[in-house]
Amino acid sequence: MKILAIIIIVLIGVYLYRRNKTVSTPEATIHDEQSEVDGSSEHLSISSSKEEEAEPSITSLTDGEKKVFKLFVKANERLKKHVDNLNQSEILEEKYTAMIAVIAECYKQRKDKQYVDFCVTLSSDFSRLCERISQDESLLDLKGVSFMQLATLLNDKGDFDEAISICQQAIDYELTDGTVSGFSGRKSRIEKAKHKQAR
């Protein structure tokens, strides 16, 4: 009888020992959960850092800015190349660089009416592009010469209001056209030409 009682006590002791080993304490559970949370937070932190690093430094174009410009048939090869670059550009910097190249080539060929007619169609797009660039200091600087060339072509076309608007935009950006009177003087001359034609 004593032997049976001893065996039962031993069996109960083994059972309790095994049971105690398999069940986690509340403290251990909390610690494990906290470790998992900390690990997740660390993973999220690393992911966020990588996402921040992946962001482009140059602003992408909006759908409205991905406009395709159609060129006239007799355009020279240089202008065709610049217009192709303009149409294929995906970011603001590329678009602006291609746009000022197109304006410069049209300005060189301004004795040909077709170049003038084509270039003046870019005016509103150029103006909006420059406005976006001016709002982001990380982007390239605006070039006063492009404003001067476009204002001249607009003036030659007789689109005085648009030419005045381009000059005013250049004044707002504190750009220079390389002359003594600057864009203020250029704007005044265009305004006089406008009044003269209106008589």
JSON list of C-alpha atoms in Angstrom, two decimals:
[
{"chain": "A", "resi": 1, "resn": "MET", "atom": "CA", "xyz": [0.00, 0.00, 0.00]},
{"chain": "A", "resi": 2, "resn": "LYS", "atom": "CA", "xyz": [2.84, 2.38, 0.85]},
{"chain": "A", "resi": 3, "resn": "ILE", "atom": "CA", "xyz": [4.55, 1.54, -2.44]},
{"chain": "A", "resi": 4, "resn": "LEU", "atom": "CA", "xyz": [1.35, 2.36, -4.36]},
{"chain": "A", "resi": 5, "resn": "ALA", "atom": "CA", "xyz": [1.04, 5.71, -2.57]},
{"chain": "A", "resi": 6, "resn": "ILE", "atom": "CA", "xyz": [4.68, 6.55, -3.39]},
{"chain": "A", "resi": 7, "resn": "ILE", "atom": "CA", "xyz": [4.14, 5.69, -7.08]},
{"chain": "A", "resi": 8, "resn": "ILE", "atom": "CA", "xyz": [1.02, 7.92, -7.22]},
{"chain": "A", "resi": 9, "resn": "ILE", "atom": "CA", "xyz": [2.89, 10.82, -5.59]},
{"chain": "A", "resi": 10, "resn": "VAL", "atom": "CA", "xyz": [5.79, 10.46, -8.05]},
{"chain": "A", "resi": 11, "resn": "LEU", "atom": "CA", "xyz": [3.37, 10.36, -11.03]},
{"chain": "A", "resi": 12, "resn": "ILE", "atom": "CA", "xyz": [1.58, 13.49, -9.79]},
{"chain": "A", "resi": 13, "resn": "GLY", "atom": "CA", "xyz": [4.94, 15.24, -9.34]},
{"chain": "A", "resi": 14, "resn": "VAL", "atom": "CA", "xyz": [6.04, 14.33, -12.89]},
{"chain": "A", "resi": 15, "resn": "TYR", "atom": "CA", "xyz": [2.71, 15.50, -14.32]},
{"chain": "A", "resi": 16, "resn": "LEU", "atom": "CA", "xyz": [2.88, 18.83, -12.51]},
{"chain": "A", "resi": 17, "resn": "TYR", "atom": "CA", "xyz": [6.50, 19.34, -13.54]},
{"chain": "A", "resi": 18, "resn": "ARG", "atom": "CA", "xyz": [5.71, 18.73, -17.23]},
{"chain": "A", "resi": 19, "resn": "ARG", "atom": "CA", "xyz": [2.60, 20.91, -17.11]},
{"chain": "A", "resi": 20, "resn": "ASN", "atom": "CA", "xyz": [4.51, 23.77, -15.51]},
{"chain": "A", "resi": 21, "resn": "LYS", "atom": "CA", "xyz": [7.21, 23.53, -18.21]},
{"chain": "A", "resi": 22, "resn": "THR", "atom": "CA", "xyz": [4.81, 23.69, -21.20]},
{"chain": "A", "resi": 23, "resn": "VAL", "atom": "CA", "xyz": [2.67, 26.63, -19.98]},
{"chain": "A", "resi": 24, "resn": "SER", "atom": "CA", "xyz": [4.33, 30.07, -20.43]},
{"chain": "A", "resi": 25, "resn": "THR", "atom": "CA", "xyz": [4.21, 32.59, -17.67]},
{"chain": "A", "resi": 26, "resn": "PRO", "atom": "CA", "xyz": [2.39, 35.92, -18.34]},
{"chain": "A", "resi": 27, "resn": "GLU", "atom": "CA", "xyz": [5.70, 37.76, -18.03]},
{"chain": "A", "resi": 28, "resn": "ALA", "atom": "CA", "xyz": [7.35, 35.58, -20.68]},
{"chain": "A", "resi": 29, "resn": "THR", "atom": "CA", "xyz": [4.37, 35.99, -23.03]},
{"chain": "A", "resi": 30, "resn": "ILE", "atom": "CA", "xyz": [4.42, 39.78, -22.66]},
{"chain": "A", "resi": 31, "resn": "HIS", "atom": "CA", "xyz": [8.17, 39.83, -23.29]},
{"chain": "A", "resi": 32, "resn": "ASP", "atom": "CA", "xyz": [7.81, 37.72, -26.44]},
{"chain": "A", "resi": 33, "resn": "GLU", "atom": "CA", "xyz": [4.98, 39.91, -27.77]},
{"chain": "A", "resi": 34, "resn": "GLN", "atom": "CA", "xyz": [7.00, 43.05, -27.04]},
{"chain": "A", "resi": 35, "resn": "SER", "atom": "CA", "xyz": [9.97, 41.61, -28.95]},
{"chain": "A", "resi": 36, "resn": "GLU", "atom": "CA", "xyz": [7.73, 40.92, -31.94]},
{"chain": "A", "resi": 37, "resn": "VAL", "atom": "CA", "xyz": [6.34, 44.47, -31.83]},
{"chain": "A", "resi": 38, "resn": "ASP", "atom": "CA", "xyz": [9.84, 45.94, -31.58]},
{"chain": "A", "resi": 39, "resn": "GLY", "atom": "CA", "xyz": [10.95, 43.80, -34.50]},
{"chain": "A", "resi": 40, "resn": "SER", "atom": "CA", "xyz": [7.99, 44.96, -36.59]},
{"chain": "A", "resi": 41, "resn": "SER", "atom": "CA", "xyz": [8.67, 48.60, -35.72]},
{"chain": "A", "resi": 42, "resn": "GLU", "atom": "CA", "xyz": [12.30, 48.21, -36.71]},
{"chain": "A", "resi": 43, "resn": "HIS", "atom": "CA", "xyz": [11.24, 46.60, -39.99]},
{"chain": "A", "resi": 44, "resn": "LEU", "atom": "CA", "xyz": [8.77, 49.43, -40.69]},
{"chain": "A", "resi": 45, "resn": "SER", "atom": "CA", "xyz": [11.44, 52.00, -39.87]},
{"chain": "A", "resi": 46, "resn": "ILE", "atom": "CA", "xyz": [13.91, 50.42, -42.30]},
{"chain": "A", "resi": 47, "resn": "SER", "atom": "CA", "xyz": [11.20, 50.16, -45.01]},
{"chain": "A", "resi": 48, "resn": "SER", "atom": "CA", "xyz": [10.25, 53.83, -44.53]},
{"chain": "A", "resi": 49, "resn": "SER", "atom": "CA", "xyz": [13.88, 54.89, -44.85]},
{"chain": "A", "resi": 50, "resn": "LYS", "atom": "CA", "xyz": [14.27, 52.93, -48.07]},
{"chain": "A", "resi": 51, "resn": "GLU", "atom": "CA", "xyz": [11.05, 54.44, -49.47]},
{"chain": "A", "resi": 52, "resn": "GLU", "atom": "CA", "xyz": [12.27, 57.93, -48.62]},
{"chain": "A", "resi": 53, "resn": "GLU", "atom": "CA", "xyz": [15.59, 57.28, -50.35]},
{"chain": "A", "resi": 54, "resn": "ALA", "atom": "CA", "xyz": [13.76, 55.97, -53.43]},
{"chain": "A", "resi": 55, "resn": "GLU", "atom": "CA", "xyz": [11.81, 59.20, -53.95]},
{"chain": "A", "resi": 56, "resn": "PRO", "atom": "CA", "xyz": [12.97, 61.10, -57.08]},
{"chain": "A", "resi": 57, "resn": "SER", "atom": "CA", "xyz": [14.79, 64.41, -56.55]},
{"chain": "A", "resi": 58, "resn": "ILE", "atom": "CA", "xyz": [13.15, 65.91, -59.61]},
{"chain": "A", "resi": 59, "resn": "THR", "atom": "CA", "xyz": [9.41, 66.41, -59.82]},
{"chain": "A", "resi": 60, "resn": "SER", "atom": "CA", "xyz": [7.63, 64.10, -62.24]},
{"chain": "A", "resi": 61, "resn": "LEU", "atom": "CA", "xyz": [5.39, 65.51, -64.93]},
{"chain": "A", "resi": 62, "resn": "THR", "atom": "CA", "xyz": [1.63, 65.61, -64.46]},
{"chain": "A", "resi": 63, "resn": "ASP", "atom": "CA", "xyz": [-0.63, 64.07, -67.10]},
{"chain": "A", "resi": 64, "resn": "GLY", "atom": "CA", "xyz": [-1.47, 67.55, -68.38]},
{"chain": "A", "resi": 65, "resn": "GLU", "atom": "CA", "xyz": [2.21, 68.32, -68.92]},
{"chain": "A", "resi": 66, "resn": "LYS", "atom": "CA", "xyz": [2.80, 65.21, -71.03]},
{"chain": "A", "resi": 67, "resn": "LYS", "atom": "CA", "xyz": [1.59, 67.07, -74.09]},
{"chain": "A", "resi": 68, "resn": "VAL", "atom": "CA", "xyz": [2.68, 65.97, -77.57]},
{"chain": "A", "resi": 69, "resn": "PHE", "atom": "CA", "xyz": [3.71, 68.86, -79.84]},
{"chain": "A", "resi": 70, "resn": "LYS", "atom": "CA", "xyz": [3.16, 68.40, -83.58]},
{"chain": "A", "resi": 71, "resn": "LEU", "atom": "CA", "xyz": [5.87, 69.89, -85.77]},
{"chain": "A", "resi": 72, "resn": "PHE", "atom": "CA", "xyz": [5.45, 71.44, -89.20]},
{"chain": "A", "resi": 73, "resn": "VAL", "atom": "CA", "xyz": [6.70, 69.43, -92.19]},
{"chain": "A", "resi": 74, "resn": "LYS", "atom": "CA", "xyz": [9.61, 71.62, -93.30]},
{"chain": "A", "resi": 75, "resn": "ALA", "atom": "CA", "xyz": [11.29, 71.90, -89.88]},
{"chain": "A", "resi": 76, "resn": "ASN", "atom": "CA", "xyz": [15.06, 71.38, -89.83]},
{"chain": "A", "resi": 77, "resn": "GLU", "atom": "CA", "xyz": [16.70, 68.34, -88.22]},
{"chain": "A", "resi": 78, "resn": "ARG", "atom": "CA", "xyz": [17.80, 70.24, -85.11]},
{"chain": "A", "resi": 79, "resn": "LEU", "atom": "CA", "xyz": [14.28, 71.35, -84.32]},
{"chain": "A", "resi": 80, "resn": "LYS", "atom": "CA", "xyz": [12.92, 67.86, -85.00]},
{"chain": "A", "resi": 81, "resn": "LYS", "atom": "CA", "xyz": [15.41, 66.43, -82.52]},
{"chain": "A", "resi": 82, "resn": "HIS", "atom": "CA", "xyz": [14.53, 69.02, -79.84]},
{"chain": "A", "resi": 83, "resn": "VAL", "atom": "CA", "xyz": [10.79, 68.47, -80.32]},
{"chain": "A", "resi": 84, "resn": "ASP", "atom": "CA", "xyz": [11.27, 64.69, -80.08]},
{"chain": "A", "resi": 85, "resn": "ASN", "atom": "CA", "xyz": [13.10, 65.24, -76.76]},
{"chain": "A", "resi": 86, "resn": "LEU", "atom": "CA", "xyz": [10.29, 67.53, -75.64]},
{"chain": "A", "resi": 87, "resn": "ASN", "atom": "CA", "xyz": [7.62, 64.95, -76.44]},
{"chain": "A", "resi": 88, "resn": "GLN", "atom": "CA", "xyz": [9.53, 62.06, -74.85]},
{"chain": "A", "resi": 89, "resn": "SER", "atom": "CA", "xyz": [10.55, 63.82, -71.64]},
{"chain": "A", "resi": 90, "resn": "GLU", "atom": "CA", "xyz": [9.26, 62.26, -68.43]},
{"chain": "A", "resi": 91, "resn": "ILE", "atom": "CA", "xyz": [10.48, 64.68, -65.77]},
{"chain": "A", "resi": 92, "resn": "LEU", "atom": "CA", "xyz": [10.38, 68.44, -65.31]},
{"chain": "A", "resi": 93, "resn": "GLU", "atom": "CA", "xyz": [14.10, 69.00, -65.86]},
{"chain": "A", "resi": 94, "resn": "GLU", "atom": "CA", "xyz": [14.10, 67.15, -69.19]},
{"chain": "A", "resi": 95, "resn": "LYS", "atom": "CA", "xyz": [10.96, 68.98, -70.33]},
{"chain": "A", "resi": 96, "resn": "TYR", "atom": "CA", "xyz": [12.42, 72.38, -69.50]},
{"chain": "A", "resi": 97, "resn": "THR", "atom": "CA", "xyz": [15.79, 71.63, -71.15]},
{"chain": "A", "resi": 98, "resn": "ALA", "atom": "CA", "xyz": [14.06, 70.45, -74.33]},
{"chain": "A", "resi": 99, "resn": "MET", "atom": "CA", "xyz": [11.65, 73.41, -74.29]},
{"chain": "A", "resi": 100, "resn": "ILE", "atom": "CA", "xyz": [14.38, 76.06, -74.14]},
{"chain": "A", "resi": 101, "resn": "ALA", "atom": "CA", "xyz": [16.28, 74.22, -76.94]},
{"chain": "A", "resi": 102, "resn": "VAL", "atom": "CA", "xyz": [13.15, 74.39, -79.12]},
{"chain": "A", "resi": 103, "resn": "ILE", "atom": "CA", "xyz": [12.67, 78.11, -78.37]},
{"chain": "A", "resi": 104, "resn": "ALA", "atom": "CA", "xyz": [16.35, 78.83, -79.11]},
{"chain": "A", "resi": 105, "resn": "GLU", "atom": "CA", "xyz": [16.21, 77.05, -82.49]},
{"chain": "A", "resi": 106, "resn": "CYS", "atom": "CA", "xyz": [12.98, 78.82, -83.47]},
{"chain": "A", "resi": 107, "resn": "TYR", "atom": "CA", "xyz": [14.55, 82.12, -82.47]},
{"chain": "A", "resi": 108, "resn": "LYS", "atom": "CA", "xyz": [17.55, 81.42, -84.74]},
{"chain": "A", "resi": 109, "resn": "GLN", "atom": "CA", "xyz": [15.21, 80.62, -87.62]},
{"chain": "A", "resi": 110, "resn": "ARG", "atom": "CA", "xyz": [12.76, 83.48, -86.90]},
{"chain": "A", "resi": 111, "resn": "LYS", "atom": "CA", "xyz": [13.01, 84.88, -90.43]},
{"chain": "A", "resi": 112, "resn": "ASP", "atom": "CA", "xyz": [10.96, 81.84, -91.44]},
{"chain": "A", "resi": 113, "resn": "LYS", "atom": "CA", "xyz": [7.34, 82.47, -90.41]},
{"chain": "A", "resi": 114, "resn": "GLN", "atom": "CA", "xyz": [6.71, 78.75, -89.78]},
{"chain": "A", "resi": 115, "resn": "TYR", "atom": "CA", "xyz": [9.25, 78.69, -86.93]},
{"chain": "A", "resi": 116, "resn": "VAL", "atom": "CA", "xyz": [7.67, 81.74, -85.33]},
{"chain": "A", "resi": 117, "resn": "ASP", "atom": "CA", "xyz": [4.16, 80.31, -85.69]},
{"chain": "A", "resi": 118, "resn": "PHE", "atom": "CA", "xyz": [5.21, 77.02, -84.12]},
{"chain": "A", "resi": 119, "resn": "CYS", "atom": "CA", "xyz": [7.13, 78.57, -81.22]},
{"chain": "A", "resi": 120, "resn": "VAL", "atom": "CA", "xyz": [4.34, 80.89, -80.09]},
{"chain": "A", "resi": 121, "resn": "THR", "atom": "CA", "xyz": [2.13, 77.83, -79.53]},
{"chain": "A", "resi": 122, "resn": "LEU", "atom": "CA", "xyz": [4.53, 76.79, -76.76]},
{"chain": "A", "resi": 123, "resn": "SER", "atom": "CA", "xyz": [4.08, 79.97, -74.76]},
{"chain": "A", "resi": 124, "resn": "SER", "atom": "CA", "xyz": [1.45, 78.88, -72.24]},
{"chain": "A", "resi": 125, "resn": "ASP", "atom": "CA", "xyz": [3.16, 75.51, -71.70]},
{"chain": "A", "resi": 126, "resn": "PHE", "atom": "CA", "xyz": [6.51, 77.24, -71.19]},
{"chain": "A", "resi": 127, "resn": "SER", "atom": "CA", "xyz": [4.96, 79.65, -68.71]},
{"chain": "A", "resi": 128, "resn": "ARG", "atom": "CA", "xyz": [3.36, 76.87, -66.65]},
{"chain": "A", "resi": 129, "resn": "LEU", "atom": "CA", "xyz": [6.56, 74.82, -66.73]},
{"chain": "A", "resi": 130, "resn": "CYS", "atom": "CA", "xyz": [8.61, 77.74, -65.41]},
{"chain": "A", "resi": 131, "resn": "GLU", "atom": "CA", "xyz": [6.06, 78.40, -62.69]},
{"chain": "A", "resi": 132, "resn": "ARG", "atom": "CA", "xyz": [6.44, 74.84, -61.40]},
{"chain": "A", "resi": 133, "resn": "ILE", "atom": "CA", "xyz": [10.23, 74.97, -61.58]},
{"chain": "A", "resi": 134, "resn": "SER", "atom": "CA", "xyz": [10.34, 78.27, -59.68]},
{"chain": "A", "resi": 135, "resn": "GLN", "atom": "CA", "xyz": [8.45, 76.66, -56.77]},
{"chain": "A", "resi": 136, "resn": "ASP", "atom": "CA", "xyz": [11.11, 74.00, -56.18]},
{"chain": "A", "resi": 137, "resn": "GLU", "atom": "CA", "xyz": [14.58, 75.20, -55.20]},
{"chain": "A", "resi": 138, "resn": "SER", "atom": "CA", "xyz": [16.06, 71.75, -55.84]},
{"chain": "A", "resi": 139, "resn": "LEU", "atom": "CA", "xyz": [15.43, 72.17, -59.55]},
{"chain": "A", "resi": 140, "resn": "LEU", "atom": "CA", "xyz": [17.58, 73.96, -62.09]},
{"chain": "A", "resi": 141, "resn": "ASP", "atom": "CA", "xyz": [17.66, 77.76, -62.46]},
{"chain": "A", "resi": 142, "resn": "LEU", "atom": "CA", "xyz": [15.45, 79.47, -65.02]},
{"chain": "A", "resi": 143, "resn": "LYS", "atom": "CA", "xyz": [17.20, 81.09, -67.98]},
{"chain": "A", "resi": 144, "resn": "GLY", "atom": "CA", "xyz": [16.39, 84.71, -68.83]},
{"chain": "A", "resi": 145, "resn": "VAL", "atom": "CA", "xyz": [17.46, 84.26, -72.45]},
{"chain": "A", "resi": 146, "resn": "SER", "atom": "CA", "xyz": [14.54, 81.87, -73.13]},
{"chain": "A", "resi": 147, "resn": "PHE", "atom": "CA", "xyz": [12.06, 84.47, -71.88]},
{"chain": "A", "resi": 148, "resn": "MET", "atom": "CA", "xyz": [13.72, 87.10, -74.07]},
{"chain": "A", "resi": 149, "resn": "GLN", "atom": "CA", "xyz": [13.61, 84.88, -77.17]},
{"chain": "A", "resi": 150, "resn": "LEU", "atom": "CA", "xyz": [10.00, 83.84, -76.66]},
{"chain": "A", "resi": 151, "resn": "ALA", "atom": "CA", "xyz": [8.86, 87.42, -75.92]},
{"chain": "A", "resi": 152, "resn": "THR", "atom": "CA", "xyz": [10.57, 88.57, -79.13]},
{"chain": "A", "resi": 153, "resn": "LEU", "atom": "CA", "xyz": [8.85, 85.89, -81.22]},
{"chain": "A", "resi": 154, "resn": "LEU", "atom": "CA", "xyz": [5.48, 86.67, -79.65]},
{"chain": "A", "resi": 155, "resn": "ASN", "atom": "CA", "xyz": [6.03, 90.37, -80.36]},
{"chain": "A", "resi": 156, "resn": "ASP", "atom": "CA", "xyz": [6.99, 89.60, -84.00]},
{"chain": "A", "resi": 157, "resn": "LYS", "atom": "CA", "xyz": [3.82, 87.53, -84.33]},
{"chain": "A", "resi": 158, "resn": "GLY", "atom": "CA", "xyz": [1.77, 90.45, -82.99]},
{"chain": "A", "resi": 159, "resn": "ASP", "atom": "CA", "xyz": [0.70, 88.59, -79.84]},
{"chain": "A", "resi": 160, "resn": "PHE", "atom": "CA", "xyz": [1.54, 91.55, -77.63]},
{"chain": "A", "resi": 161, "resn": "ASP", "atom": "CA", "xyz": [-0.45, 90.53, -74.54]},
{"chain": "A", "resi": 162, "resn": "GLU", "atom": "CA", "xyz": [1.30, 87.16, -74.32]},
{"chain": "A", "resi": 163, "resn": "ALA", "atom": "CA", "xyz": [4.69, 88.81, -74.92]},
{"chain": "A", "resi": 164, "resn": "ILE", "atom": "CA", "xyz": [3.99, 91.27, -72.09]},
{"chain": "A", "resi": 165, "resn": "SER", "atom": "CA", "xyz": [2.94, 88.37, -69.84]},
{"chain": "A", "resi": 166, "resn": "ILE", "atom": "CA", "xyz": [6.22, 86.52, -70.54]},
{"chain": "A", "resi": 167, "resn": "CYS", "atom": "CA", "xyz": [8.20, 89.67, -69.72]},
{"chain": "A", "resi": 168, "resn": "GLN", "atom": "CA", "xyz": [6.28, 90.14, -66.49]},
{"chain": "A", "resi": 169, "resn": "GLN", "atom": "CA", "xyz": [6.94, 86.55, -65.49]},
{"chain": "A", "resi": 170, "resn": "ALA", "atom": "CA", "xyz": [10.66, 87.10, -66.08]},
{"chain": "A", "resi": 171, "resn": "ILE", "atom": "CA", "xyz": [10.50, 90.29, -63.95]},
{"chain": "A", "resi": 172, "resn": "ASP", "atom": "CA", "xyz": [8.77, 88.34, -61.16]},
{"chain": "A", "resi": 173, "resn": "TYR", "atom": "CA", "xyz": [11.58, 85.76, -61.25]},
{"chain": "A", "resi": 174, "resn": "GLU", "atom": "CA", "xyz": [14.16, 88.58, -61.21]},
{"chain": "A", "resi": 175, "resn": "LEU", "atom": "CA", "xyz": [15.74, 87.41, -64.47]},
{"chain": "A", "resi": 176, "resn": "THR", "atom": "CA", "xyz": [17.79, 89.54, -66.85]},
{"chain": "A", "resi": 177, "resn": "ASP", "atom": "CA", "xyz": [17.77, 89.64, -70.65]},
{"chain": "A", "resi": 178, "resn": "GLY", "atom": "CA", "xyz": [21.29, 91.03, -70.98]},
{"chain": "A", "resi": 179, "resn": "THR", "atom": "CA", "xyz": [20.21, 94.59, -71.81]},
{"chain": "A", "resi": 180, "resn": "VAL", "atom": "CA", "xyz": [20.57, 97.76, -69.72]},
{"chain": "A", "resi": 181, "resn": "SER", "atom": "CA", "xyz": [16.82, 98.25, -69.25]},
{"chain": "A", "resi": 182, "resn": "GLY", "atom": "CA", "xyz": [16.17, 94.53, -68.72]},
{"chain": "A", "resi": 183, "resn": "PHE", "atom": "CA", "xyz": [12.76, 92.95, -69.01]},
{"chain": "A", "resi": 184, "resn": "SER", "atom": "CA", "xyz": [11.07, 96.11, -67.69]},
{"chain": "A", "resi": 185, "resn": "GLY", "atom": "CA", "xyz": [12.35, 98.06, -70.68]},
{"chain": "A", "resi": 186, "resn": "ARG", "atom": "CA", "xyz": [11.42, 95.23, -73.04]},
{"chain": "A", "resi": 187, "resn": "LYS", "atom": "CA", "xyz": [7.92, 95.13, -71.58]},
{"chain": "A", "resi": 188, "resn": "SER", "atom": "CA", "xyz": [7.53, 98.90, -72.05]},
{"chain": "A", "resi": 189, "resn": "ARG", "atom": "CA", "xyz": [8.64, 98.67, -75.70]},
{"chain": "A", "resi": 190, "resn": "ILE", "atom": "CA", "xyz": [6.13, 95.90, -76.40]},
{"chain": "A", "resi": 191, "resn": "GLU", "atom": "CA", "xyz": [3.36, 97.91, -74.71]},
{"chain": "A", "resi": 192, "resn": "LYS", "atom": "CA", "xyz": [4.21, 100.89, -76.98]},
{"chain": "A", "resi": 193, "resn": "ALA", "atom": "CA", "xyz": [4.10, 98.63, -80.04]},
{"chain": "A", "resi": 194, "resn": "LYS", "atom": "CA", "xyz": [0.71, 97.35, -78.92]},
{"chain": "A", "resi": 195, "resn": "HIS", "atom": "CA", "xyz": [-0.70, 100.89, -78.51]},
{"chain": "A", "resi": 196, "resn": "LYS", "atom": "CA", "xyz": [0.78, 101.95, -81.84]},
{"chain": "A", "resi": 197, "resn": "GLN", "atom": "CA", "xyz": [-0.91, 99.07, -83.67]},
{"chain": "A", "resi": 198, "resn": "ALA", "atom": "CA", "xyz": [-4.22, 99.79, -81.90]},
{"chain": "A", "resi": 199, "resn": "ARG", "atom": "CA", "xyz": [-4.40, 103.32, -83.39]}
]
